[in-house]
Amino acid sequence: MWAEGLVNALDAYYQWMYLDGFPSLNIDCGDPAAVGCWVHRHGILFEFQPSVRLTMGAAALTGQGGSPVVGLIIAATRRGTGPSEDYTWADAQADGAGRSGSAARHVVAPSHPSITSAAVNSRSRTATVHFTTGIIVGHAQCSLVGAWNIGRAPRRYSACASPARYAGLRRGVYDFSVRTVSPAGFHSAAVGRRLTIA
């Protein structure tokens, strides 16, 4: 999870924990019924099984617009699996920490996508979503999930381009999401739209 425009990690953590609903800075919570409301808080408070090994990390960087970005990652793996969690100051220096100028590696956060229009055709059971990404390098990822499946499994994203077209949909409510991904693998928060095949 990440937050843009906040001055430090404590401010971001406070926003995620206590101001993650509607209305708030959470761009995934555009209305009280949006699936993105309180998702950051749920991620922080999620009760993992004792057999799970947790790793937590944080980072601060500068977004494309020059504003500060704070990020938090919580990784859950089975005990005895996954890469080493040790990350020393020597490792950080090798990645550019403590240096200035061109020698340091500059990480740029991806920009937010924006949904410009969405249309459904209940007769042909199709949906089309137009969006913009505002990115020069990187790509977009989209996800379409039926409301009956939300929360049952992690949301899966795949590379996409505008317009995103879907066919053969069954009747019901769907949640469309799009996010941008930088070449370094960082992704923006997703923006979404509800689609209904009547």
Backbone as JSON, one array per atom type, in Angstrom:
{
  "sequence": "MWAEGLVNALDAYYQWMYLDGFPSLNIDCGDPAAVGCWVHRHGILFEFQPSVRLTMGAAALTGQGGSPVVGLIIAATRRGTGPSEDYTWADAQADGAGRSGSAARHVVAPSHPSITSAAVNSRSRTATVHFTTGIIVGHAQCSLVGAWNIGRAPRRYSACASPARYAGLRRGVYDFSVRTVSPAGFHSAAVGRRLTIA",
  "N": [[0.85, -1.19, 0.0], [0.36, 2.32, -0.53], [0.9, 5.86, -0.17], [0.42, 9.12, -1.37], [1.76, 12.42, -1.2], [1.86, 12.79, 1.52], [3.69, 13.67, 4.47], [5.25, 11.98, 6.04], [5.9, 8.58, 7.23], [4.41, 7.98, 9.53], [2.19, 9.66, 9.36], [1.02, 8.6, 7.05], [0.44, 6.0, 7.96], [-1.45, 6.6, 9.95], [-3.52, 7.66, 8.35], [-4.18, 5.36, 6.84], [-5.13, 3.67, 8.86], [-7.2, 5.04, 10.27], [-8.56, 6.87, 8.65], [-9.54, 5.76, 6.28], [-11.91, 5.27, 5.08], [-14.98, 6.49, 3.57], [-15.69, 9.97, 3.38], [-12.32, 10.29, 2.16], [-8.69, 10.35, 1.76], [-8.26, 8.08, 0.39], [-8.14, 6.85, -2.7], [-9.39, 4.67, -3.75], [-11.8, 4.59, -2.61], [-14.23, 5.93, -3.55], [-16.93, 6.17, -3.12], [-19.32, 5.39, -0.49], [-19.92, 2.65, -0.74], [-17.87, 1.48, -2.13], [-15.49, -1.06, -2.97], [-12.9, -0.62, -2.21], [-12.86, 0.78, 0.15], [-11.57, 1.08, 3.4], [-9.69, -0.9, 2.91], [-6.93, -0.71, 3.28], [-6.68, -0.52, 6.07], [-7.77, -3.02, 6.78], [-5.81, -4.66, 5.69], [-3.62, -4.08, 7.33], [-4.52, -4.92, 9.85], [-5.11, -7.58, 9.48], [-5.48, -10.93, 10.56], [-3.1, -13.21, 10.58], [-2.29, -16.7, 10.13], [-0.55, -18.7, 12.62], [1.43, -20.2, 11.38], [2.44, -18.67, 9.38], [5.0, -16.63, 8.04], [5.82, -13.33, 8.55], [6.84, -10.39, 6.86], [7.82, -7.07, 6.93], [8.09, -3.92, 5.39], [9.17, -0.56, 4.61], [9.13, 2.45, 2.65], [10.28, 5.58, 1.32], [9.82, 7.88, -1.26], [10.0, 9.88, -4.27], [7.3, 11.02, -6.18], [6.12, 11.14, -9.65], [5.14, 13.7, -10.04], [6.64, 15.17, -8.31], [5.86, 15.14, -5.68], [5.96, 13.83, -2.29], [6.07, 10.28, -1.64], [4.94, 7.62, 0.3], [5.47, 4.28, 1.14], [4.28, 1.04, 2.12], [4.91, -2.35, 2.74], [3.64, -5.56, 3.32], [4.51, -8.76, 3.6], [3.57, -12.12, 3.31], [4.61, -15.34, 3.91], [5.06, -18.92, 3.83], [6.54, -20.45, 6.64], [10.01, -21.07, 6.47], [10.19, -20.87, 3.75], [10.69, -18.87, 0.77], [12.6, -15.83, 0.05], [15.61, -14.63, 1.71], [15.17, -12.49, 4.53], [16.87, -10.63, 5.45], [18.15, -7.43, 5.24], [20.62, -5.39, 4.97], [22.4, -2.37, 6.01], [24.57, -2.15, 4.33], [23.6, -3.47, 2.08], [21.6, -1.65, 1.4], [23.13, 0.59, 0.79], [24.41, -0.36, -1.48], [22.28, -0.29, -3.17], [22.0, 2.38, -3.54], [21.43, 4.04, -1.39], [22.15, 6.8, 0.77], [23.73, 8.17, -1.01], [24.12, 10.9, -3.29], [22.96, 12.77, -6.15], [23.75, 11.66, -9.52], [24.66, 9.14, -8.95], [23.01, 7.83, -7.23], [20.24, 5.58, -7.14], [17.24, 6.44, -8.56], [13.95, 6.12, -7.76], [10.88, 6.07, -9.31], [7.5, 6.65, -8.72], [4.57, 5.13, -10.11], [2.07, 6.87, -12.05], [-1.34, 7.82, -11.27], [-4.05, 6.04, -12.74], [-6.95, 6.98, -14.73], [-10.37, 6.59, -15.11], [-12.21, 7.19, -17.93], [-14.57, 6.66, -19.29], [-17.28, 4.28, -19.23], [-19.07, 1.57, -20.49], [-21.84, -0.64, -20.82], [-23.4, -3.41, -22.43], [-26.2, -4.96, -22.08], [-27.68, -6.7, -23.64], [-25.89, -7.94, -25.46], [-24.16, -8.77, -23.59], [-21.68, -7.51, -22.93], [-18.88, -5.42, -22.01], [-17.22, -2.27, -21.97], [-14.45, -0.34, -21.18], [-12.98, 2.78, -21.01], [-9.87, 4.32, -20.36], [-7.28, 6.45, -19.02], [-3.74, 6.6, -18.51], [-1.54, 8.25, -18.05], [1.13, 7.65, -18.05], [4.52, 7.46, -19.18], [6.47, 5.54, -19.44], [6.16, 2.07, -18.66], [3.18, 0.16, -17.86], [-0.35, -0.67, -18.05], [-2.58, -2.44, -15.84], [-5.41, -4.5, -15.64], [-8.46, -5.56, -14.01], [-11.31, -7.57, -13.69], [-13.95, -8.42, -11.74], [-16.57, -10.44, -10.64], [-19.23, -9.4, -8.5], [-20.05, -11.37, -6.75], [-17.79, -12.79, -6.25], [-15.99, -11.17, -4.95], [-13.63, -10.68, -2.45], [-13.33, -13.37, -1.94], [-11.05, -14.45, -2.99], [-7.66, -13.43, -3.74], [-7.46, -10.47, -5.71], [-6.89, -10.64, -9.17], [-4.72, -9.28, -11.56], [-4.11, -8.35, -14.96], [-2.09, -7.51, -17.83], [-3.21, -4.74, -19.79], [-4.9, -2.57, -22.14], [-6.31, 0.59, -23.05], [-9.23, 0.86, -25.02], [-10.51, -1.33, -22.47], [-11.97, -4.38, -23.1], [-14.68, -6.58, -22.55], [-16.32, -9.67, -22.94], [-19.07, -12.04, -23.18], [-20.14, -12.0, -20.61], [-21.86, -12.9, -17.65], [-25.12, -12.23, -16.28], [-25.28, -9.68, -13.82], [-23.5, -7.86, -11.21], [-20.4, -6.27, -11.63], [-17.02, -5.58, -10.68], [-14.76, -3.41, -11.87], [-11.29, -2.75, -12.14], [-8.39, -0.72, -12.55], [-4.89, -0.27, -12.75], [-1.63, 1.3, -12.75], [1.67, 0.27, -13.66], [5.05, 0.56, -12.95], [8.25, 0.34, -14.71], [9.99, -0.7, -12.82], [8.41, -2.3, -11.35], [6.71, -1.23, -9.44], [3.41, -0.5, -8.44], [0.55, 1.59, -8.94], [-2.12, 2.8, -6.81], [-5.27, 1.27, -7.35], [-7.96, 2.31, -9.5], [-11.5, 2.22, -9.7], [-14.62, 0.97, -11.13], [-18.06, 0.29, -11.02], [-19.88, -2.11, -12.82], [-22.83, -3.12, -14.41], [-24.54, -5.84, -15.67], [-27.57, -6.21, -16.85]],
  "CA": [[0.0, 0.0, 0.0], [1.17, 3.52, -0.61], [0.18, 7.13, -0.03], [1.15, 10.21, -2.0], [1.5, 13.76, -0.69], [1.98, 12.83, 2.98], [5.06, 14.07, 4.77], [6.04, 10.93, 6.68], [5.26, 7.28, 7.34], [3.43, 7.99, 10.61], [0.98, 10.27, 8.83], [0.42, 7.62, 6.15], [-0.12, 4.92, 8.78], [-2.67, 7.14, 10.58], [-4.54, 7.72, 7.31], [-4.61, 4.0, 6.51], [-5.82, 3.05, 9.98], [-8.36, 5.75, 10.83], [-9.23, 7.73, 7.68], [-9.48, 5.0, 5.05], [-13.26, 5.12, 4.55], [-15.51, 7.59, 2.76], [-14.72, 10.44, 2.38], [-10.94, 10.28, 2.66], [-7.68, 10.42, 0.71], [-8.23, 6.77, -0.26], [-8.73, 7.02, -4.04], [-10.19, 3.49, -4.05], [-13.04, 4.7, -1.84], [-14.91, 7.09, -4.12], [-18.27, 6.25, -2.54], [-19.34, 4.55, 0.72], [-20.06, 1.23, -1.05], [-16.73, 1.03, -2.94], [-14.79, -2.19, -2.37], [-11.61, -0.2, -1.7], [-12.96, 1.45, 1.45], [-10.98, 0.42, 4.56], [-8.85, -2.03, 2.52], [-5.6, -0.56, 3.9], [-6.84, -0.88, 7.49], [-7.93, -4.48, 6.86], [-4.51, -5.27, 5.42], [-2.75, -3.92, 8.5], [-5.06, -5.65, 11.0], [-5.44, -8.96, 9.13], [-4.93, -11.92, 11.49], [-2.49, -14.31, 9.85], [-2.11, -17.94, 10.88], [0.77, -18.77, 13.26], [2.4, -20.85, 10.49], [2.86, -17.72, 8.36], [6.1, -15.73, 8.37], [5.52, -11.99, 8.07], [7.92, -9.46, 6.64], [7.27, -5.73, 6.72], [9.08, -2.93, 4.98], [8.64, 0.76, 4.28], [10.01, 3.24, 1.8], [9.85, 6.94, 0.97], [10.4, 8.28, -2.53], [9.37, 11.04, -4.9], [6.44, 10.67, -7.29], [6.41, 11.81, -10.92], [4.81, 15.12, -9.92], [7.52, 15.8, -7.35], [5.34, 15.05, -4.32], [6.49, 12.67, -1.57], [5.29, 9.05, -1.63], [5.31, 6.69, 1.36], [4.96, 2.95, 0.84], [4.38, -0.02, 3.14], [4.65, -3.67, 2.2], [3.54, -6.65, 4.27], [4.6, -10.0, 2.83], [3.29, -13.32, 4.1], [5.08, -16.57, 3.28], [5.13, -20.05, 4.75], [7.83, -20.51, 7.33], [10.99, -21.92, 5.81], [10.2, -20.65, 2.31], [10.88, -17.48, 0.37], [13.97, -15.3, 0.11], [16.09, -14.12, 2.99], [14.59, -11.21, 4.9], [17.91, -9.74, 5.94], [18.51, -6.34, 4.34], [21.53, -4.62, 5.8], [22.75, -1.04, 5.52], [25.46, -2.36, 3.19], [22.72, -3.76, 0.95], [20.93, -0.4, 1.04], [24.12, 1.44, 0.12], [24.61, -0.91, -2.82], [21.11, 0.13, -3.95], [22.04, 3.82, -3.75], [21.13, 4.81, -0.18], [23.24, 7.59, 1.3], [24.44, 8.88, -2.06], [23.33, 11.94, -3.94], [23.3, 12.98, -7.55], [23.47, 10.61, -10.49], [25.09, 7.83, -8.48], [21.92, 7.18, -6.51], [19.16, 5.07, -7.96], [16.02, 7.22, -8.32], [12.77, 5.32, -8.01], [9.73, 6.92, -9.63], [6.23, 5.97, -8.52], [3.7, 5.26, -11.27], [0.98, 7.83, -11.89], [-2.68, 7.25, -11.12], [-4.88, 6.0, -13.94], [-8.24, 7.64, -14.6], [-11.39, 6.01, -15.97], [-12.89, 8.29, -18.62], [-15.94, 6.24, -19.61], [-17.55, 2.84, -19.13], [-20.37, 1.26, -21.09], [-22.21, -2.05, -20.85], [-24.49, -3.78, -23.31], [-26.78, -6.14, -21.44], [-28.17, -7.64, -24.64], [-24.76, -8.74, -25.94], [-23.4, -9.13, -22.39], [-20.32, -7.0, -23.1], [-18.54, -4.19, -21.3], [-16.07, -1.56, -22.51], [-14.01, 0.7, -20.26], [-11.9, 3.63, -21.5], [-9.11, 4.93, -19.27], [-5.98, 7.03, -19.33], [-2.76, 6.22, -17.5], [-0.61, 9.34, -17.75], [2.5, 7.15, -17.92], [5.37, 7.46, -20.37], [7.01, 4.18, -19.44], [5.36, 1.21, -17.8], [1.98, -0.34, -18.51], [-1.55, -0.75, -17.22], [-3.11, -3.76, -15.52], [-6.84, -4.44, -15.38], [-9.08, -6.69, -13.34], [-12.77, -7.55, -13.67], [-14.37, -9.44, -10.79], [-17.99, -10.44, -10.31], [-19.46, -9.03, -7.1], [-20.21, -12.59, -5.98], [-16.46, -13.35, -5.96], [-15.15, -10.2, -4.25], [-13.25, -11.09, -1.1], [-13.14, -14.82, -1.82], [-9.69, -14.75, -3.42], [-6.94, -12.2, -4.11], [-7.78, -9.92, -7.03], [-5.85, -10.9, -10.16], [-4.59, -8.27, -12.6], [-3.35, -8.73, -16.15], [-1.77, -6.36, -18.67], [-4.35, -4.32, -20.59], [-4.81, -1.27, -22.78], [-7.61, 1.23, -23.22], [-10.3, 0.44, -24.11], [-10.56, -2.72, -22.01], [-13.24, -4.94, -23.57], [-15.05, -7.87, -21.97], [-17.47, -10.28, -23.61], [-19.53, -13.29, -22.58], [-20.38, -11.8, -19.18], [-23.18, -13.32, -17.18], [-25.86, -11.13, -15.67], [-24.87, -9.39, -12.46], [-22.68, -6.68, -10.96], [-18.97, -6.52, -11.71], [-16.13, -4.52, -10.2], [-13.6, -3.23, -12.75], [-10.21, -1.95, -11.56], [-7.2, -0.55, -13.38], [-3.75, 0.35, -12.07], [-0.44, 1.41, -13.58], [2.84, -0.42, -13.13], [6.3, 1.13, -13.45], [9.21, -0.68, -15.14], [10.62, -1.31, -11.65], [7.45, -3.2, -10.7], [5.84, -0.55, -8.5], [2.11, -0.22, -9.03], [-0.25, 2.63, -8.31], [-3.4, 2.36, -6.28], [-6.21, 1.03, -8.44], [-9.24, 3.04, -9.55], [-12.49, 1.24, -10.1], [-15.95, 1.34, -11.6], [-19.03, -0.8, -10.97], [-20.55, -2.37, -14.09], [-23.97, -4.01, -14.19], [-25.16, -6.51, -16.81], [-28.94, -6.42, -16.4]],
  "C": [[0.88, 1.23, 0.0], [0.28, 4.74, -0.52], [1.04, 8.24, -0.61], [0.76, 11.54, -1.36], [1.56, 13.88, 0.81], [3.44, 12.98, 3.35], [5.89, 12.96, 5.41], [5.21, 9.65, 6.83], [4.19, 7.24, 8.44], [2.11, 8.6, 10.16], [0.26, 9.29, 7.9], [-0.25, 6.49, 6.93], [-1.41, 5.37, 9.46], [-3.81, 7.19, 9.57], [-5.09, 6.33, 7.0], [-5.46, 3.39, 7.62], [-7.15, 3.71, 10.31], [-9.13, 6.61, 9.83], [-9.27, 7.06, 6.31], [-10.86, 4.79, 4.4], [-13.68, 6.32, 3.73], [-16.01, 8.7, 3.67], [-13.33, 10.46, 2.98], [-9.99, 10.47, 1.48], [-7.57, 9.11, -0.05], [-8.93, 6.86, -1.62], [-9.53, 5.8, -4.47], [-11.53, 3.5, -3.32], [-13.79, 5.94, -2.29], [-16.35, 7.24, -3.66], [-18.33, 5.26, -1.39], [-19.4, 3.05, 0.44], [-18.88, 0.67, -1.84], [-15.95, -0.07, -2.22], [-13.44, -1.79, -1.79], [-11.64, 0.5, -0.36], [-12.43, 0.54, 2.56], [-10.07, -0.75, 4.18], [-7.46, -1.94, 3.13], [-5.64, -0.97, 5.37], [-6.96, -2.39, 7.65], [-6.61, -5.19, 6.62], [-3.58, -5.2, 6.61], [-3.2, -4.8, 9.65], [-5.35, -7.12, 10.72], [-4.74, -9.93, 10.08], [-4.41, -13.12, 10.71], [-2.35, -15.54, 10.75], [-0.72, -17.98, 11.48], [1.84, -19.39, 12.36], [2.96, -19.9, 9.44], [4.0, -16.85, 8.88], [5.82, -14.38, 7.74], [6.79, -11.16, 7.93], [7.31, -8.11, 6.33], [8.4, -4.78, 6.34], [8.4, -1.62, 4.63], [9.65, 1.5, 3.42], [9.42, 4.62, 1.58], [10.56, 7.33, -0.31], [9.65, 9.47, -3.08], [8.56, 10.6, -6.1], [6.79, 11.48, -8.53], [6.12, 13.31, -10.85], [5.67, 15.87, -8.93], [7.04, 15.73, -5.92], [5.87, 13.8, -3.63], [5.52, 11.49, -1.61], [5.83, 8.16, -0.53], [4.69, 5.35, 1.05], [5.19, 1.99, 1.99], [4.09, -1.34, 2.46], [4.63, -4.67, 3.35], [3.5, -7.93, 3.45], [4.4, -11.18, 3.75], [3.75, -14.55, 3.31], [5.02, -17.7, 4.3], [6.5, -20.07, 5.4], [8.76, -21.48, 6.61], [11.03, -21.78, 4.3], [10.48, -19.19, 2.03], [12.31, -17.03, 0.53], [14.34, -14.87, 1.52], [15.49, -12.75, 3.27], [15.63, -10.22, 5.38], [18.25, -8.7, 4.87], [19.32, -5.36, 5.17], [21.75, -3.24, 5.21], [23.69, -1.14, 4.33], [24.65, -2.67, 1.93], [22.05, -2.48, 0.46], [21.89, 0.54, 0.31], [24.39, 0.95, -1.3], [23.46, -0.52, -3.75], [21.03, 1.65, -4.11], [21.73, 4.65, -2.53], [22.37, 5.57, 0.28], [24.05, 8.33, 0.27], [23.52, 9.93, -2.66], [23.75, 12.06, -5.39], [23.02, 11.77, -8.4], [23.85, 9.23, -10.0], [23.96, 7.09, -7.79], [20.86, 6.71, -7.47], [17.88, 5.81, -7.6], [14.81, 6.39, -8.72], [11.58, 6.25, -8.22], [8.45, 6.12, -9.47], [5.36, 6.15, -9.76], [2.55, 6.23, -11.0], [-0.36, 7.11, -11.77], [-3.38, 7.16, -12.46], [-6.19, 6.73, -13.68], [-9.21, 7.0, -15.58], [-12.19, 7.15, -16.6], [-14.31, 7.93, -19.02], [-16.05, 4.73, -19.47], [-18.95, 2.6, -19.68], [-20.6, -0.24, -21.06], [-23.35, -2.23, -21.85], [-25.07, -5.08, -22.77], [-27.26, -7.16, -22.45], [-27.05, -8.54, -25.15], [-23.85, -9.21, -24.81], [-21.92, -8.78, -22.55], [-20.13, -5.73, -22.27], [-17.28, -3.6, -21.91], [-15.72, -0.41, -21.57], [-12.83, 1.45, -20.9], [-11.19, 4.27, -20.3], [-7.85, 5.56, -19.8], [-5.03, 6.69, -18.19], [-1.83, 7.36, -17.12], [0.82, 8.89, -17.63], [3.22, 7.22, -19.25], [6.01, 6.09, -20.54], [6.22, 3.37, -18.43], [4.13, 0.74, -18.57], [0.82, -0.36, -17.53], [-1.91, -2.21, -16.97], [-4.58, -3.59, -15.15], [-7.32, -5.7, -14.68], [-10.59, -6.51, -13.39], [-13.23, -8.72, -12.82], [-15.87, -9.32, -10.57], [-18.19, -10.15, -8.83], [-19.58, -10.25, -6.21], [-18.87, -13.22, -5.6], [-15.56, -12.41, -5.17], [-14.89, -10.67, -2.83], [-12.99, -12.57, -0.94], [-11.72, -15.24, -2.18], [-8.99, -13.44, -3.75], [-7.32, -11.76, -5.52], [-6.61, -10.14, -7.97], [-5.89, -9.83, -11.24], [-3.82, -8.85, -13.78], [-3.15, -7.48, -17.01], [-2.96, -6.04, -19.59], [-4.05, -2.97, -21.22], [-6.22, -0.71, -22.92], [-8.0, 1.22, -24.7], [-10.17, -1.03, -23.72], [-11.95, -3.27, -22.37], [-13.46, -6.32, -22.97], [-16.31, -8.38, -22.65], [-17.86, -11.57, -22.87], [-19.79, -13.18, -21.09], [-21.77, -12.31, -18.8], [-23.85, -12.14, -16.49], [-25.42, -10.94, -14.22], [-24.03, -8.13, -12.39], [-21.21, -7.08, -10.96], [-18.21, -5.31, -11.17], [-14.9, -4.49, -11.11], [-12.57, -2.37, -12.04], [-9.06, -1.86, -12.56], [-6.12, 0.14, -12.55], [-2.6, 0.46, -13.05], [0.75, 0.77, -12.88], [4.1, 0.17, -13.78], [7.23, 0.02, -13.91], [9.89, -1.39, -13.97], [9.68, -2.23, -10.91], [6.57, -2.55, -9.66], [4.49, -0.27, -9.17], [1.37, 0.85, -8.24], [-1.43, 2.0, -7.6], [-4.36, 2.21, -7.45], [-7.4, 1.99, -8.34], [-10.26, 2.09, -10.14], [-13.8, 1.83, -10.56], [-16.84, 0.09, -11.5], [-19.75, -0.9, -12.32], [-21.68, -3.37, -13.85], [-24.5, -4.52, -15.53], [-26.57, -6.91, -16.37], [-29.57, -7.62, -17.11]]
}
